[in-house]
Amino acid sequence: MSLHLSELRKHYGATRAVDGVSLELGERETLALLGPSGCGKSTLLRLAAGLEPPDAGRIVLDGEDITSLPPQRRRFGMVFQDYALFPHLNVERNVAFGLVELRWSRADQRARVAELLDLVGLSGLQDRRVHQLSGGQQQRVALARALAPRPEVLLLDEPLSNLDQSLREALKEELRNLLARLPVRAIYVTHDQSEAFAIAGRVAIMRDGRITQVGTREEVLERPRSAWSARFLGHRNLYDGPALAAVPGAPAAAEPVLLRADMVTLLAPAAPDTAIDAGAGAAEAGATIRRARRDGLRWQLELDVPAWSLELAWEGFARELREAPREGAALRVRVPTAAWVRLAER
Amino acid sequence: MRPSWISTAFGVTASAFLALFFLLPLIAILARSAGDGSALASVASNPYYWQRLGFTTGQALLSTALTVALGLPGALLFARFDFTGKRLLTAAFTIPFVMPTVVAGIGFLALFGPRGLTGIDLRGTLLLVLLAHVFYNYAIVVRVVGGFLEGAAPRLLEAASTLGAGAWRGTLRVSLPLARPALLAAATLVFLFCFTSFGVILILAPSPRLATLEVEIYQLTAHLLELGPAAVLVVAQLVVVGAITLLYTRMQARVAVALPARAQTLPRPRGAGRWLLIVNLVAAGVLILAPLVALAVQALQGANGTFPSLDNLLGAARASGVLGFATLGTALRNSLAFATASTVLALGIGFAFAYAVARGRWHALDQLSLLPLATSPVTLGFGYLLAFPLLVTHPWGIPIAHALIAFPFVARSLLPALRGLDPALAAAAATLGAGPGRILHRVELPQLGPALLTAASFAFAVSMGEFGATLLLVRPEYATLPVAIYNRLGRPGPQHYGAALALALVLMLVTGAVMMLLQRRGRSEF
């Protein structure tokens, strides 16, 4: 039982918004579609919803080809970025909109609306006009409305992007719990990796109309496929393979190589200048602080490692340093061999 | 930022102008009707006037119903789909809105008049009046309702479709309920225009049976010189129209705030929607283009049926001294001169007003800008006759009246543009050393170019086509094109009809040229 998108394509003139995308969504699974703005992720979602016809490709739901089924017959719930709540209806009638199309009785509608408003924490607001609601409340109504007719698939298009930071954090948590609890499969489109990794079990990275990588949170974060994905996910230490010839433990590769800063530890300076701890599978070397910058509670350091002719960026809390970092100060880096990741492409 | 002295000066100037040339005439009319007790009694006891009120209301309701019935499907389809030529069509639909009543009137005569192309003579029938009213107002419904829905409805229809509501159900459950305030506003506006219908009636149905109050007021004033009863009728009409205008401004305010607009690409029509669209557009296109085409064809037809021929144009250009007709050249010159003067005047007052409202402490005046809309042209002309008897011997009454009639359009074009200016820009200019006058000159005016152009072409087109007020205030030597056309129509004989056609063609072309400037240059708050 699953949703298959296979080889979907959508062009607008010369722009390839979706350029041959295949994805699979399993039962009760939440998949995040993560990519920068303009990468085609929203278009892909609209293809899935049936709001746009694909130029090529197939959409198969539980064995049935639904590629040409109009949206109203797909039973895919969708949460729109700007919520698209009906301004002429109150909260209850908004949530009940899909139930009316299913010819539910008025009493059943009322019960289902109450149940959903309870679920999203808006009990008792049935009679409010939607423009009387705060942004966060509107977002919840949009979610309740999409869930009410028990959709086959729930599609969420950047649902938190119109909210301010603190509200976004709170709703992210709520949404994660809700999606984990409900027996619904969901595709969650976002450009914010923290949302993607908080909410979804699996993440697909999208770039220029193509999926560059799909995997679990850990796979995607720790083993990005390309230098572009690595940079997009916030990795900063990327090197050309050949440039690492002098670094002990680094892979000999023609492709780009990533050094995971989260695995690098900082030590007190010591002799000799460079050493290999073969037993622990790590190498050490002397380094100097070229730049130190505070980013909130964390420190961001740029380090020079002359023995390896390497520059690397590190970030962490002050407690991981022995003293407040000064530019020009000496220390020692310890790089486990496992911190090196060979990337498949640029 | 604090309101500058300029906005105060503008507010005072605009208010003074409106008080002098709008309120004072109205007060003169009120005084006249209240001061003449016998007139009130004779009007109230005369069943003929009650019939006129009944007919005026009835035909306006009927026209409104017909216009909505034809325009609503168009509006729904326009808001829903994108198609080749949509922008061109949107532009075409505004043609009737700015075409002078006289041109439309002659156009319908060219189709369905005694000498019409179709051979069917509908002159003097209610049907022809209704047709002309639909021609005029179809665009209002399509643009007001369609424009209102276009901003938000496509997105909401998508949401509805993911919830199981397809095209028909979405129209029923989303578009129609959403459109209700806009539809009411549009219908009110249409009713307002039809209630004070003047030129269309005078030209297409010159019989007492089909006279509206507006026509009746004109006849009483200009032909029977019964100013007392005329004043009473004006007040009665003002009460009705004022109430409806109030209703309109209320609804218009709701339309202005209700929906979050959002640019979105619309789908192209498929299936049934496509055929509905085609049928609707063809019907509307025929309704709008047929009279104008018929007018052009007949105007260029020679006496013995040759085509094209310049006979009519040459006939119109010749003075007919005996009858005192203005020649084509004189009428065109007068029209252009009045239009230029009234455009300058309307722009000045309209800009001063809009600036004071948007930038100063004159917000309370905002809705006042629609008031002249509630005052029919004949009312205004009549008020001038009463308040400024001296003005009648002087040509300035006409451009002032035209400027006032154009004022709501001008103010409503400039207001949104002024409100759309980022106030931070004026603040930035002030911190860079610019005073209020310099800010206006160097920062604000340069950004208002398109809106000013729209407003100017509106004002120009209004003045070129204005008929009711001009007819009351005009002296033979100042006859404008519409007046010259009407004078010739009033005489029997094919040569006079031909000359009227030729004059109307010229008026149509000049107005059309002005409209070209208007297209796609800005938006106004209607």
Short mmCIF file of N, CA and C in Angstrom, two decimals, chain A residues 113-217:
data_model
loop_
_atom_site.label_atom_id
_atom_site.label_comp_id
_atom_site.label_asym_id
_atom_site.label_seq_id
_atom_site.Cartn_x
_atom_site.Cartn_y
_atom_site.Cartn_z
N VAL A 113 -15.99 17.75 13.09
CA VAL A 113 -15.32 19.04 13.24
C VAL A 113 -14.86 19.21 14.67
N ALA A 114 -15.73 18.88 15.62
CA ALA A 114 -15.37 19.02 17.04
C ALA A 114 -14.16 18.15 17.35
N GLU A 115 -14.16 16.94 16.81
CA GLU A 115 -13.06 16.00 17.05
C GLU A 115 -11.74 16.58 16.52
N LEU A 116 -11.81 17.16 15.31
CA LEU A 116 -10.58 17.68 14.71
C LEU A 116 -10.10 18.95 15.38
N LEU A 117 -11.05 19.82 15.74
CA LEU A 117 -10.64 21.04 16.42
C LEU A 117 -10.00 20.70 17.76
N ASP A 118 -10.52 19.64 18.39
CA ASP A 118 -9.92 19.17 19.63
C ASP A 118 -8.48 18.70 19.36
N LEU A 119 -8.33 17.98 18.25
CA LEU A 119 -7.03 17.43 17.90
C LEU A 119 -6.00 18.53 17.69
N VAL A 120 -6.41 19.64 17.04
CA VAL A 120 -5.45 20.70 16.77
C VAL A 120 -5.48 21.79 17.84
N GLY A 121 -6.24 21.56 18.91
CA GLY A 121 -6.22 22.49 20.03
C GLY A 121 -7.01 23.76 19.81
N LEU A 122 -8.10 23.67 19.05
CA LEU A 122 -8.91 24.87 18.82
C LEU A 122 -10.36 24.65 19.25
N SER A 123 -10.58 23.75 20.21
CA SER A 123 -11.95 23.46 20.63
C SER A 123 -12.68 24.74 21.00
N GLY A 124 -13.94 24.81 20.57
CA GLY A 124 -14.76 25.94 20.98
C GLY A 124 -14.68 27.13 20.04
N LEU A 125 -13.82 27.06 19.04
CA LEU A 125 -13.70 28.21 18.13
C LEU A 125 -14.55 28.04 16.87
N GLN A 126 -15.48 27.07 16.89
CA GLN A 126 -16.28 26.75 15.70
C GLN A 126 -16.87 27.98 15.01
N ASP A 127 -17.37 28.94 15.80
CA ASP A 127 -18.14 30.04 15.21
C ASP A 127 -17.29 31.24 14.82
N ARG A 128 -15.98 31.17 15.04
CA ARG A 128 -15.15 32.32 14.69
C ARG A 128 -15.06 32.46 13.17
N ARG A 129 -14.96 33.73 12.73
CA ARG A 129 -14.65 33.99 11.33
C ARG A 129 -13.15 33.77 11.17
N VAL A 130 -12.73 33.32 10.00
CA VAL A 130 -11.31 32.98 9.87
C VAL A 130 -10.40 34.19 9.99
N HIS A 131 -10.91 35.39 9.59
CA HIS A 131 -10.01 36.54 9.68
C HIS A 131 -9.85 37.03 11.12
N GLN A 132 -10.64 36.44 12.05
CA GLN A 132 -10.46 36.79 13.46
C GLN A 132 -9.39 35.93 14.12
N LEU A 133 -8.83 34.99 13.37
CA LEU A 133 -7.87 34.06 13.96
C LEU A 133 -6.44 34.56 13.77
N SER A 134 -5.57 34.15 14.68
CA SER A 134 -4.15 34.46 14.51
C SER A 134 -3.57 33.55 13.43
N GLY A 135 -2.36 33.87 12.99
CA GLY A 135 -1.73 33.06 11.95
C GLY A 135 -1.62 31.59 12.36
N GLY A 136 -1.20 31.35 13.59
CA GLY A 136 -1.05 29.98 14.06
C GLY A 136 -2.39 29.25 14.10
N GLN A 137 -3.43 29.97 14.50
CA GLN A 137 -4.76 29.34 14.54
C GLN A 137 -5.25 29.03 13.14
N GLN A 138 -4.99 29.96 12.20
CA GLN A 138 -5.40 29.70 10.82
C GLN A 138 -4.70 28.46 10.28
N GLN A 139 -3.44 28.34 10.62
CA GLN A 139 -2.66 27.19 10.17
C GLN A 139 -3.30 25.90 10.68
N ARG A 140 -3.72 25.91 11.94
CA ARG A 140 -4.34 24.70 12.52
C ARG A 140 -5.68 24.40 11.88
N VAL A 141 -6.45 25.47 11.57
CA VAL A 141 -7.74 25.24 10.90
C VAL A 141 -7.48 24.61 9.53
N ALA A 142 -6.47 25.12 8.84
CA ALA A 142 -6.15 24.56 7.52
C ALA A 142 -5.80 23.08 7.63
N LEU A 143 -5.08 22.73 8.68
CA LEU A 143 -4.70 21.33 8.89
C LEU A 143 -5.93 20.49 9.20
N ALA A 144 -6.78 21.02 10.08
CA ALA A 144 -8.00 20.29 10.44
C ALA A 144 -8.89 20.10 9.22
N ARG A 145 -8.98 21.14 8.38
CA ARG A 145 -9.82 21.06 7.20
C ARG A 145 -9.32 19.99 6.24
N ALA A 146 -7.98 19.92 6.09
CA ALA A 146 -7.42 18.93 5.18
C ALA A 146 -7.60 17.51 5.73
N LEU A 147 -7.55 17.36 7.05
CA LEU A 147 -7.64 16.03 7.65
C LEU A 147 -9.08 15.53 7.76
N ALA A 148 -10.05 16.46 7.81
CA ALA A 148 -11.43 16.08 8.11
C ALA A 148 -11.97 14.96 7.23
N PRO A 149 -11.82 15.01 5.91
CA PRO A 149 -12.41 13.93 5.10
C PRO A 149 -11.57 12.65 5.08
N ARG A 150 -10.67 12.49 6.02
CA ARG A 150 -9.78 11.33 6.09
C ARG A 150 -9.08 11.11 4.74
N PRO A 151 -8.14 11.99 4.40
CA PRO A 151 -7.52 11.91 3.07
C PRO A 151 -6.62 10.68 2.93
N GLU A 152 -6.45 10.26 1.69
CA GLU A 152 -5.54 9.16 1.39
C GLU A 152 -4.11 9.58 1.69
N VAL A 153 -3.80 10.82 1.30
CA VAL A 153 -2.46 11.36 1.49
C VAL A 153 -2.63 12.81 1.95
N LEU A 154 -1.79 13.23 2.88
CA LEU A 154 -1.82 14.62 3.30
C LEU A 154 -0.63 15.34 2.68
N LEU A 155 -0.90 16.45 1.99
CA LEU A 155 0.18 17.22 1.37
C LEU A 155 0.30 18.55 2.10
N LEU A 156 1.50 18.88 2.53
CA LEU A 156 1.68 20.14 3.23
C LEU A 156 2.70 21.00 2.48
N ASP A 157 2.26 22.19 2.05
CA ASP A 157 3.12 23.06 1.26
C ASP A 157 3.66 24.19 2.13
N GLU A 158 4.86 24.04 2.64
CA GLU A 158 5.48 25.04 3.51
C GLU A 158 4.49 25.58 4.54
N PRO A 159 3.88 24.72 5.32
CA PRO A 159 2.77 25.18 6.15
C PRO A 159 3.19 26.14 7.26
N LEU A 160 4.46 26.17 7.61
CA LEU A 160 4.86 27.01 8.74
C LEU A 160 5.58 28.28 8.29
N SER A 161 5.73 28.45 6.99
CA SER A 161 6.63 29.52 6.54
C SER A 161 6.07 30.91 6.77
N ASN A 162 4.73 31.03 6.98
CA ASN A 162 4.18 32.36 7.20
C ASN A 162 4.09 32.73 8.68
N LEU A 163 4.71 31.95 9.54
CA LEU A 163 4.59 32.21 10.98
C LEU A 163 5.91 32.73 11.51
N ASP A 164 5.86 33.40 12.67
CA ASP A 164 7.12 33.91 13.19
C ASP A 164 7.88 32.79 13.92
N GLN A 165 9.14 33.08 14.20
CA GLN A 165 10.09 32.06 14.63
C GLN A 165 9.60 31.22 15.82
N SER A 166 9.16 31.88 16.91
CA SER A 166 8.84 31.12 18.12
C SER A 166 7.62 30.24 17.90
N LEU A 167 6.64 30.78 17.16
CA LEU A 167 5.43 30.02 16.87
C LEU A 167 5.78 28.83 15.99
N ARG A 168 6.71 29.05 15.07
CA ARG A 168 7.11 28.00 14.17
C ARG A 168 7.72 26.83 14.95
N GLU A 169 8.56 27.16 15.93
CA GLU A 169 9.18 26.12 16.76
C GLU A 169 8.11 25.29 17.46
N ALA A 170 7.13 25.99 18.07
CA ALA A 170 6.09 25.28 18.82
C ALA A 170 5.25 24.41 17.90
N LEU A 171 4.87 24.98 16.74
CA LEU A 171 3.99 24.24 15.83
C LEU A 171 4.71 23.06 15.17
N LYS A 172 5.99 23.24 14.98
CA LYS A 172 6.81 22.16 14.41
C LYS A 172 6.69 20.92 15.29
N GLU A 173 6.84 21.15 16.58
CA GLU A 173 6.75 20.07 17.56
C GLU A 173 5.36 19.43 17.52
N GLU A 174 4.33 20.28 17.51
CA GLU A 174 2.96 19.77 17.51
C GLU A 174 2.69 18.95 16.27
N LEU A 175 3.15 19.47 15.13
CA LEU A 175 2.89 18.82 13.86
C LEU A 175 3.57 17.45 13.82
N ARG A 176 4.78 17.39 14.37
CA ARG A 176 5.50 16.13 14.40
C ARG A 176 4.71 15.08 15.19
N ASN A 177 4.26 15.49 16.39
CA ASN A 177 3.52 14.55 17.23
C ASN A 177 2.22 14.11 16.57
N LEU A 178 1.56 15.08 15.95
CA LEU A 178 0.28 14.80 15.33
C LEU A 178 0.45 13.81 14.18
N LEU A 179 1.43 14.08 13.31
CA LEU A 179 1.62 13.21 12.14
C LEU A 179 2.07 11.82 12.57
N ALA A 180 2.84 11.75 13.69
CA ALA A 180 3.28 10.45 14.16
C ALA A 180 2.10 9.66 14.72
N ARG A 181 1.12 10.37 15.27
CA ARG A 181 0.01 9.71 15.94
C ARG A 181 -1.06 9.28 14.94
N LEU A 182 -1.25 10.08 13.88
CA LEU A 182 -2.36 9.82 12.97
C LEU A 182 -1.99 8.76 11.95
N PRO A 183 -2.96 7.95 11.55
CA PRO A 183 -2.68 6.92 10.54
C PRO A 183 -2.74 7.53 9.15
N VAL A 184 -1.88 8.52 8.87
CA VAL A 184 -1.94 9.16 7.56
C VAL A 184 -0.53 9.28 7.01
N ARG A 185 -0.42 9.12 5.69
CA ARG A 185 0.90 9.35 5.08
C ARG A 185 0.93 10.78 4.59
N ALA A 186 2.09 11.37 4.64
CA ALA A 186 2.16 12.80 4.35
C ALA A 186 3.41 13.15 3.57
N ILE A 187 3.30 14.14 2.70
CA ILE A 187 4.47 14.73 2.05
C ILE A 187 4.54 16.17 2.54
N TYR A 188 5.68 16.53 3.07
CA TYR A 188 5.85 17.83 3.70
C TYR A 188 6.91 18.61 2.93
N VAL A 189 6.47 19.68 2.25
CA VAL A 189 7.40 20.47 1.45
C VAL A 189 7.94 21.62 2.28
N THR A 190 9.23 21.80 2.28
CA THR A 190 9.81 22.91 3.03
C THR A 190 11.18 23.26 2.48
N HIS A 191 11.62 24.50 2.78
CA HIS A 191 12.98 24.86 2.42
C HIS A 191 13.83 24.93 3.68
N ASP A 192 13.21 24.60 4.82
CA ASP A 192 13.87 24.75 6.11
C ASP A 192 14.28 23.37 6.60
N GLN A 193 15.60 23.11 6.65
CA GLN A 193 16.01 21.75 6.98
C GLN A 193 15.65 21.36 8.40
N SER A 194 15.59 22.33 9.32
CA SER A 194 15.25 21.95 10.68
C SER A 194 13.81 21.43 10.74
N GLU A 195 12.90 22.05 9.91
CA GLU A 195 11.54 21.53 9.84
C GLU A 195 11.53 20.13 9.26
N ALA A 196 12.26 19.97 8.17
CA ALA A 196 12.26 18.68 7.49
C ALA A 196 12.73 17.58 8.42
N PHE A 197 13.83 17.82 9.12
CA PHE A 197 14.39 16.76 9.95
C PHE A 197 13.58 16.55 11.22
N ALA A 198 12.89 17.62 11.70
CA ALA A 198 12.08 17.46 12.90
C ALA A 198 10.82 16.67 12.60
N ILE A 199 10.25 16.85 11.42
CA ILE A 199 8.91 16.33 11.17
C ILE A 199 8.92 14.99 10.44
N ALA A 200 9.86 14.83 9.52
CA ALA A 200 9.76 13.67 8.65
C ALA A 200 10.76 12.58 9.04
N GLY A 201 10.38 11.35 8.79
CA GLY A 201 11.30 10.24 9.00
C GLY A 201 12.26 10.12 7.83
N ARG A 202 11.74 10.42 6.65
CA ARG A 202 12.56 10.33 5.46
C ARG A 202 12.60 11.69 4.79
N VAL A 203 13.72 12.01 4.18
CA VAL A 203 13.88 13.32 3.56
C VAL A 203 14.35 13.14 2.12
N ALA A 204 13.71 13.86 1.21
CA ALA A 204 14.18 13.88 -0.18
C ALA A 204 14.71 15.28 -0.46
N ILE A 205 15.94 15.35 -0.98
CA ILE A 205 16.51 16.64 -1.31
C ILE A 205 16.25 16.93 -2.77
N MET A 206 15.73 18.12 -3.05
CA MET A 206 15.38 18.43 -4.43
C MET A 206 16.19 19.63 -4.90
N ARG A 207 16.65 19.55 -6.14
CA ARG A 207 17.39 20.65 -6.72
C ARG A 207 17.12 20.72 -8.20
N ASP A 208 16.80 21.90 -8.69
CA ASP A 208 16.57 22.13 -10.12
C ASP A 208 15.63 21.09 -10.72
N GLY A 209 14.54 20.80 -10.04
CA GLY A 209 13.54 19.91 -10.61
C GLY A 209 13.85 18.42 -10.47
N ARG A 210 14.96 18.08 -9.79
CA ARG A 210 15.30 16.67 -9.63
C ARG A 210 15.51 16.35 -8.16
N ILE A 211 15.25 15.10 -7.83
CA ILE A 211 15.56 14.63 -6.48
C ILE A 211 17.02 14.20 -6.49
N THR A 212 17.84 14.82 -5.65
CA THR A 212 19.25 14.43 -5.68
C THR A 212 19.53 13.32 -4.68
N GLN A 213 18.71 13.19 -3.67
CA GLN A 213 18.98 12.18 -2.65
C GLN A 213 17.73 11.93 -1.84
N VAL A 214 17.47 10.67 -1.52
CA VAL A 214 16.38 10.33 -0.60
C VAL A 214 16.95 9.41 0.45
N GLY A 215 16.57 9.64 1.69
CA GLY A 215 17.06 8.75 2.72
C GLY A 215 16.51 9.12 4.08
N THR A 216 16.91 8.36 5.10
CA THR A 216 16.50 8.72 6.45
C THR A 216 17.24 10.00 6.82
N ARG A 217 16.77 10.61 7.91
CA ARG A 217 17.43 11.83 8.39
C ARG A 217 18.93 11.65 8.47
#
